Coordinates of C-alpha atoms and ligand atoms in Angstrom, one line a residue:
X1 CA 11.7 47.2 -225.6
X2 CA 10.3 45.9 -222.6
X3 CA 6.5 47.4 -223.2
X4 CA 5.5 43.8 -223.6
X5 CA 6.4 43.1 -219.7
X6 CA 3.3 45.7 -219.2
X7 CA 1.0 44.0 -221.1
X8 CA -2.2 41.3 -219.6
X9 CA -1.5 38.4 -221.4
X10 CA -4.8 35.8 -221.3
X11 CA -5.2 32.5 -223.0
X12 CA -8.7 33.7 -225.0
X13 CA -12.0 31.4 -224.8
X14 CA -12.4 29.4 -228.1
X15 CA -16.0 29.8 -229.3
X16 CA -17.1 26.9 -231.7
X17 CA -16.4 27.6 -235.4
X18 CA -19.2 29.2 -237.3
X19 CA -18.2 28.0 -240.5
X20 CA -21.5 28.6 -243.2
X21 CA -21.1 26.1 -246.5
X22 CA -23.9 25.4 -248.4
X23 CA -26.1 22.5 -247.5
X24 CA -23.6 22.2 -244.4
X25 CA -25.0 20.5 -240.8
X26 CA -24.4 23.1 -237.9
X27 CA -24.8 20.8 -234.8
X28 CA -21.5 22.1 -233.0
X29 CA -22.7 25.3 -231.2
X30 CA -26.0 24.6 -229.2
X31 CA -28.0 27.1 -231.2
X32 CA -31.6 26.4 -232.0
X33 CA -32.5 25.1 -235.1
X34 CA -35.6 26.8 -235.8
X35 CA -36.4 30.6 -235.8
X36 CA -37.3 33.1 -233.1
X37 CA -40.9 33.7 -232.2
X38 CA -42.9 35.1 -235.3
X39 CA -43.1 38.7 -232.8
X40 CA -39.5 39.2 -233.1
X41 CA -39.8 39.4 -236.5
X42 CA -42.3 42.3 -236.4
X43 CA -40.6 43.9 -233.9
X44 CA -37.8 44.3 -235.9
X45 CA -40.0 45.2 -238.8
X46 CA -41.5 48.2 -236.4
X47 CA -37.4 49.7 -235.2
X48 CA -37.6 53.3 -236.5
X49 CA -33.7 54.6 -237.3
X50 CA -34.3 57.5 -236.0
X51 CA -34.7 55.5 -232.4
X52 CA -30.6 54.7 -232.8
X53 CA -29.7 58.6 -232.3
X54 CA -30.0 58.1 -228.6
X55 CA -28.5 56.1 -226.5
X56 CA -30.3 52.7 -225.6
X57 CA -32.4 52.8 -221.9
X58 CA -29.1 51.8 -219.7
X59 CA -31.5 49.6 -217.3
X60 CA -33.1 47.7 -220.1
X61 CA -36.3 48.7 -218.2
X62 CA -38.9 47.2 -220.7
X63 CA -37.0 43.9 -221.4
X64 CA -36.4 43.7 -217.4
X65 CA -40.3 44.2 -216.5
X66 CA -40.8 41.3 -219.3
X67 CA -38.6 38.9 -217.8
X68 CA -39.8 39.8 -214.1
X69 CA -43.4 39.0 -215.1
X70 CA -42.5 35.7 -216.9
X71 CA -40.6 34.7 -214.0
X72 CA -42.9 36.4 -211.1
X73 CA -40.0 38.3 -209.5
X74 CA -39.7 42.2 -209.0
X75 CA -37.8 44.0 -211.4
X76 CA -35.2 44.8 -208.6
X77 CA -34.2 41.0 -208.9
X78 CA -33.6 41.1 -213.0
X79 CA -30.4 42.1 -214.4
X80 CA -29.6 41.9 -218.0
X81 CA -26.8 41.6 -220.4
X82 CA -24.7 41.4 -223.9
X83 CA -25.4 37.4 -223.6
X84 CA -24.9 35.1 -220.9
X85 CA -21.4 35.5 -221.1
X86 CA -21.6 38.8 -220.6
X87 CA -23.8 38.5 -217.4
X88 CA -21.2 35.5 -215.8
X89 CA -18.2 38.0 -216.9
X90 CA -19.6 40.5 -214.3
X91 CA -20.9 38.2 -212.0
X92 CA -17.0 36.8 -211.7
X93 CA -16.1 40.5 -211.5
X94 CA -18.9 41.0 -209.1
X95 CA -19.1 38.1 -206.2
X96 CA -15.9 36.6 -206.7
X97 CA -13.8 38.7 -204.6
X98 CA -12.3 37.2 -201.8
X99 CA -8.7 35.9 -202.4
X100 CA -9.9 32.7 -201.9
X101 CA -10.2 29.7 -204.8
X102 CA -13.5 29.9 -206.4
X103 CA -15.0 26.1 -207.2
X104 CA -16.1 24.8 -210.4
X105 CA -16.3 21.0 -212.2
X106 CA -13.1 19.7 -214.2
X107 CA -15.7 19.2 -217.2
X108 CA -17.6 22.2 -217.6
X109 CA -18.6 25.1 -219.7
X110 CA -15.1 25.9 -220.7
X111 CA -15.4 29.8 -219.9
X112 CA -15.3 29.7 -216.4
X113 CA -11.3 29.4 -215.9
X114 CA -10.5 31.6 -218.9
X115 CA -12.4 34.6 -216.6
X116 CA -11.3 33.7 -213.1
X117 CA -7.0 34.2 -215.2
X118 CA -8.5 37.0 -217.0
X119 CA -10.0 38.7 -213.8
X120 CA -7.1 37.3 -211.3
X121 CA -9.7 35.2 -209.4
X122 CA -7.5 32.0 -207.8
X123 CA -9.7 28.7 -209.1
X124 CA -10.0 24.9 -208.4
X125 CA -11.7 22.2 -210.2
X126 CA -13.6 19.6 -208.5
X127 CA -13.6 16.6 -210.4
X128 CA -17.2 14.9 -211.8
X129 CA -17.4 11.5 -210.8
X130 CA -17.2 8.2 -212.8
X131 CA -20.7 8.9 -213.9
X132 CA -20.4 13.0 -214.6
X133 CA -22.2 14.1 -211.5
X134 CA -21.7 16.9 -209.3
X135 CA -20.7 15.7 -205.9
X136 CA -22.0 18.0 -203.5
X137 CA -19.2 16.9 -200.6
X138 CA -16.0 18.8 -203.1
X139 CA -18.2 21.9 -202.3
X140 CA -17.8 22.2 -198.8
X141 CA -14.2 23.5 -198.1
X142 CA -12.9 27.0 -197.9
X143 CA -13.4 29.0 -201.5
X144 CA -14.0 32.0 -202.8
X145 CA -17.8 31.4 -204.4
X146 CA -19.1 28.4 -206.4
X147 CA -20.2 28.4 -209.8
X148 CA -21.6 25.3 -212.3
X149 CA -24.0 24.6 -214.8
X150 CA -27.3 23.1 -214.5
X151 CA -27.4 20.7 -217.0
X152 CA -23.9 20.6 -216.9
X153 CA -22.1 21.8 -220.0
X154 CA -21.0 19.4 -222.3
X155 CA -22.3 16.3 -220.3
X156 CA -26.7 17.4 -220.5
X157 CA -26.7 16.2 -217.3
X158 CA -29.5 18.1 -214.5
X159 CA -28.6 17.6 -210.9
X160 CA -30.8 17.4 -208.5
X161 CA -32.5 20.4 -206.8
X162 CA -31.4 18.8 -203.3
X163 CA -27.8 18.6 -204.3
X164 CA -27.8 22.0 -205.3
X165 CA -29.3 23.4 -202.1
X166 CA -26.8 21.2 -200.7
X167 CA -23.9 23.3 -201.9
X168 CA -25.6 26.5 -201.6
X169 CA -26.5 25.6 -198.0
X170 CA -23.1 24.8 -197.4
X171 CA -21.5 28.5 -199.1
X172 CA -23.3 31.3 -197.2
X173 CA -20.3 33.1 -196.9
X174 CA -20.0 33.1 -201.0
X175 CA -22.3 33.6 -204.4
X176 CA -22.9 30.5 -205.9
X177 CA -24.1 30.7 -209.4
X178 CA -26.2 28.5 -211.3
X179 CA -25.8 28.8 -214.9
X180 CA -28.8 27.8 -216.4
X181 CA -28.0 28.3 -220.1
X182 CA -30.4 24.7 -220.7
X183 CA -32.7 24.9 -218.3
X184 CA -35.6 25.3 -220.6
X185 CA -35.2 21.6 -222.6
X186 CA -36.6 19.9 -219.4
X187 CA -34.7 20.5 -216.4
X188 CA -35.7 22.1 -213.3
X189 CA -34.8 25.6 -212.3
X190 CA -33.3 26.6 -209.3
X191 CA -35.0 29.9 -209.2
X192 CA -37.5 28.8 -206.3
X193 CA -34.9 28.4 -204.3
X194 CA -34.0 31.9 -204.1
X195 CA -36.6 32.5 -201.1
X196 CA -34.4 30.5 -199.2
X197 CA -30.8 31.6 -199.8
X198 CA -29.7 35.5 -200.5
X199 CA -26.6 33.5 -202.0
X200 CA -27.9 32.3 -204.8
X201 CA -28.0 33.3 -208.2
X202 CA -29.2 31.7 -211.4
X203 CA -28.1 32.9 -215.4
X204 CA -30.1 31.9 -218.5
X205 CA -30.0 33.0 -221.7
X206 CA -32.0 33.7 -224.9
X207 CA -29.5 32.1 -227.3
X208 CA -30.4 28.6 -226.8
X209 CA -34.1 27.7 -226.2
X210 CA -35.3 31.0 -228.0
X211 CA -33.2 31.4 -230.6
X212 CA -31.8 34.5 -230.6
X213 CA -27.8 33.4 -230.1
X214 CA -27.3 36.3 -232.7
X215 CA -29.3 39.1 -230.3
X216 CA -27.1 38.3 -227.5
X217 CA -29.2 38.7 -224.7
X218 CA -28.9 37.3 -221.4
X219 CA -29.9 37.6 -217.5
X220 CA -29.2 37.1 -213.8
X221 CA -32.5 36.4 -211.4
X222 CA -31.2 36.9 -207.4
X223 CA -32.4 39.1 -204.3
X224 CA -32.1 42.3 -204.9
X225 CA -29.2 43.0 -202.8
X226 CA -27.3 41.1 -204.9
X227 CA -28.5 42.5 -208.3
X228 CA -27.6 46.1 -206.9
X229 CA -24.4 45.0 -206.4
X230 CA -23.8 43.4 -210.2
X231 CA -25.7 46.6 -211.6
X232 CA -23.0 48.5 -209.1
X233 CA -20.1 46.8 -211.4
X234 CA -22.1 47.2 -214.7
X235 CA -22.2 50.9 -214.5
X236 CA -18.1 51.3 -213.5
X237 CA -17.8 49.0 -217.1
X238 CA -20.3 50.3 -219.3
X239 CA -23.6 51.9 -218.9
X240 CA -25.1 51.0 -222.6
X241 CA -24.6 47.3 -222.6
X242 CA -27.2 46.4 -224.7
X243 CA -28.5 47.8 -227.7
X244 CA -31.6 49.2 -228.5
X245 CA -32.6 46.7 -231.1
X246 CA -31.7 43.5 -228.9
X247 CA -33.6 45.4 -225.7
X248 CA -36.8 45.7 -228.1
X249 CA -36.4 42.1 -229.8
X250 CA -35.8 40.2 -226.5
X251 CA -39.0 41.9 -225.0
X252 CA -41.2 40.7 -227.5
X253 CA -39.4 37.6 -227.4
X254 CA -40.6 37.1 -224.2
X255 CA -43.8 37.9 -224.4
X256 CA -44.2 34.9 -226.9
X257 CA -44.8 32.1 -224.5
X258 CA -46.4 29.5 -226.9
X259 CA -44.0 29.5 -229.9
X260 CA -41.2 29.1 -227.0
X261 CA -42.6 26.4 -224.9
X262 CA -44.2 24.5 -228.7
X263 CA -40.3 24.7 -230.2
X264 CA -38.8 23.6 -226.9
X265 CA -40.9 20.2 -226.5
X266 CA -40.3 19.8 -230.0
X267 CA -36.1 19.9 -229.7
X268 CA -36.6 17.7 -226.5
X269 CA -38.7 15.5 -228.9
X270 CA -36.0 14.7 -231.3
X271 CA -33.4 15.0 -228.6
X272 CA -35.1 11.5 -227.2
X273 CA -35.4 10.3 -230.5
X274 CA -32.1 10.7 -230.6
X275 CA -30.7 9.1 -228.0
X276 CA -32.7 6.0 -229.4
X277 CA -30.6 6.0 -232.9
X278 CA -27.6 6.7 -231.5
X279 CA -28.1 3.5 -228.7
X280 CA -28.6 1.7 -231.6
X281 CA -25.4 2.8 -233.0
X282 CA -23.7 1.2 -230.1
X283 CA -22.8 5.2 -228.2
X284 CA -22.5 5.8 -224.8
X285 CA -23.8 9.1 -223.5
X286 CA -24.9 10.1 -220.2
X287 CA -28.8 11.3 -220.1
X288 CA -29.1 14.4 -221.1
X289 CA -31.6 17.5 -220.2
X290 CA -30.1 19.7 -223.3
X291 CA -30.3 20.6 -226.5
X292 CA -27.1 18.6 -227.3
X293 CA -26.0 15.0 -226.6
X294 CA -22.1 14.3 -225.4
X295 CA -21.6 10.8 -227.3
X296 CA -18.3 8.4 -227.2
X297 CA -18.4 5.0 -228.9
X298 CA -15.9 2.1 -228.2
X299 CA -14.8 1.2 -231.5
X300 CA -14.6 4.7 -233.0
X301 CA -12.5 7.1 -231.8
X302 CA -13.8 10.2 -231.6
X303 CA -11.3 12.5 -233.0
X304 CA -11.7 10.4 -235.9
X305 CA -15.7 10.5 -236.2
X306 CA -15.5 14.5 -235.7
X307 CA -13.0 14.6 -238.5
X308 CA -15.0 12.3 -241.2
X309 CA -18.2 14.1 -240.0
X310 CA -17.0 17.8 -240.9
X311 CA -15.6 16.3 -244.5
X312 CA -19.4 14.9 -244.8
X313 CA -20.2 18.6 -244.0
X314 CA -21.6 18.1 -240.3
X315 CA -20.1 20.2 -237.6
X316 CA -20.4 18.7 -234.3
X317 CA -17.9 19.9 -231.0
X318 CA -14.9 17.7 -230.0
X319 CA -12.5 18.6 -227.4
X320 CA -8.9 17.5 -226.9
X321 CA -9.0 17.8 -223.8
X322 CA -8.5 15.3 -220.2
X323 CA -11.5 13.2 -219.9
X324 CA -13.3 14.0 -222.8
X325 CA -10.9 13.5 -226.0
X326 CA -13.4 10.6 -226.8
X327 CA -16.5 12.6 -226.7
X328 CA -18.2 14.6 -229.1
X329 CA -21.0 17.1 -228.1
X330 CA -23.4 16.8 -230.5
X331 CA -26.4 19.5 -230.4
X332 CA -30.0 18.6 -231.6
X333 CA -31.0 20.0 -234.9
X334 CA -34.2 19.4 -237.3
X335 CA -35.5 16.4 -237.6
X336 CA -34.5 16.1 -240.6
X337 CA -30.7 17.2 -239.9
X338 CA -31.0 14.4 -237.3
X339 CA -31.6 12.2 -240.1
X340 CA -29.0 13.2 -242.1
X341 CA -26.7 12.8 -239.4
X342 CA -27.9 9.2 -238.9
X343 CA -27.3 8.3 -242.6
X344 CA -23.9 9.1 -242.1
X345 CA -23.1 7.2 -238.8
X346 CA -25.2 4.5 -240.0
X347 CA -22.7 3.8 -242.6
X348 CA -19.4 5.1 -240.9
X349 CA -20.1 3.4 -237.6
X350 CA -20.9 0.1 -238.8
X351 CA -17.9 0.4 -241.7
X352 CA -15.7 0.9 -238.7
X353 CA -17.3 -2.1 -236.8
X354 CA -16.9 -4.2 -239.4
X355 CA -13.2 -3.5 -239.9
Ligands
LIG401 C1 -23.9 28.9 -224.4 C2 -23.6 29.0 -222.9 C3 -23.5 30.2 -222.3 C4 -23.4 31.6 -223.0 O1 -24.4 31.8 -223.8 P1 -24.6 33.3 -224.4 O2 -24.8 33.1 -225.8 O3 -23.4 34.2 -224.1 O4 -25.8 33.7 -223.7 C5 -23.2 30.3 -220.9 N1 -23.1 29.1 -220.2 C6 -23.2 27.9 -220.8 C7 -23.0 26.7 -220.0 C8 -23.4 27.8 -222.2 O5 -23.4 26.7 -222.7

């Protein structure tokens, strides 16, 4: 029976568990802890069954003029998919093609390596420095495209925009991708920089800053060369990507500026409020633009904390992993989750402390 010999065989990504207790603490999966715009809600309210007879619009066209007005590019430039991961999964398929070793940092979004075995792309990690930042230098040998995100995934930290045009200055032989999956809690974007370089192209997605990690809707902004070429790949994978519902949803999503910028400012709110009880509580953590804070203490060990936290009921993310085994990413909730998760520390920390 050798059938088996035949077979891919890939080590899958593991998501973050989405465990659902009563009264339980979600803070381990970046999701947004308040609801979607008030219009998403009615334009759920307004889908007709009888729409879901026919196959969805294959370019997304409504939800791609949305996004090209909010962001003040052609439509040409705006491709959309089933998520983020979705959009980077054909973006690896896409622009990493060459044979050579595509670039990305040791501690990243942990996604990035699981593709580039699943799709046969050779890869090389170029480690952070002491203080978790990019350096721009590890970028400039031979490789096969570049890809990172900005903030970093799970540090929070934002590079700068001239360390970024460093690398993509450096590449124009490659794609490099900025995965902008936090952008929106403070950080700047790199889309103004695609007047500049053909090379570039920047991902977000709806399932952080707008709240809609359940719709699964994501998108690419480049030149529209390059978006050709992804929509090229899309259509030899599957031409109905995204739903119906999800196209109509994320459109009026979209069009909901206020709610989104109001709930943003207030997650970066308690994100810096944040950062003040957990100094207090004696954790390091580098300064983060996200919606999530990657903490490590000296007297408690991680492992340890992420263990008593999830008996308490509070789900935060710990990796045991090189590097980071004594960090937990903890994402920003409700204020008053926040609260709840001080309680807790308040009295595990300084138990610990106090031997
Ligand atoms: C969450 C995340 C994504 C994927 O999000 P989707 O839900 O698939 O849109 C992509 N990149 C990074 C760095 C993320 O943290």
């Amino acid at each position: 029976m050798n059938w088996e010999e035949n077979v891919r065989k890939v080590i899958p990504y593991t998501a973050g568990e989405q465990p659902n207790k009563p009264g339980m603490i979600k803070l381990n999966t970046n999701e947004c802890p308040y609801p979607p715009a008030p219009g998403v809600a009615g334009a759920i309210q307004a889908l007709q069954s009888e729409a879901f007879r026919l196959y969805p619009d294959p370019d997304a066209s409504e939800l791609t003029q949305a996004l090209a007005d909010y962001y003040k590019v052609k439509p040409g430039q705006v491709f959309v998919g089933v998520g983020s991961d979705d959009v980077l999964a054909m973006a690896f398929m896409t622009f990493f093609h060459s044979g050579k070793p595509i670039l990305f940092p040791d501690v990243t979004y942990s996604f990035y390596d699981v593709w580039a075995r699943l799709f046969e792309i050779p890869y090389q990690t170029c480690p952070l420095d002491e203080n978790w930042h990019i350096r721009a230098k590890d970028y400039k040998v031979p490789n096969g495209g570049v890809i990172f995100p900005n903030p970093n995934a799970p540090t929070g930290l934002e590079e700068s925009q001239e360390t970024i045009e460093e690398i993509i200055k450096a590449n124009p032989d490659v794609v490099v991708i900025v995965d902008e999956a936090y952008v929106d809690f403070g950080a700047e974007s790199s889309l103004p920089l695609l007047d500049k370089y053909e090379n570039l192209l920047v991902v977000q997605t709806f399932s952080k800053s707008r709240a809609m990690a359940g719709m699964r809707i994501g998108f690419a902004i480049g030149n529209e060369k390059l978006i050709q070429y992804l929509k090229d790949v899309k259509f030899s994978f599957n031409s109905y990507t995204m739903n119906y519902p999800s196209q109509k949803v994320g459109t009026a999503a979209v069009r909901e500026e206020k709610y989104f910028q109001d709930t943003v400012q207030r997650i970066m709110d308690t994100r810096e409020r944040t950062k003040e009880r957990l100094r207090q509580l004696d954790f390091r953590f580098p300064d983060s633009k996200a919606n999530f804070i990657f903490a490590s203490h000296d007297k408690v060990p991680a492992s340890q904390l992420f263990h008593a936290l999830r008996e308490a009921n509070i789900y935060v993310r710990y990796w045991d992993k090189p590097r980071i085994h004594n960090h937990l990413r903890i994402t920003i909730g409700t204020e008053e989750e926040m609260d709840r998760l001080f309680e807790f520390l308040e009295k595990y920390v300084r138990s610990v402390e106090n031997g």
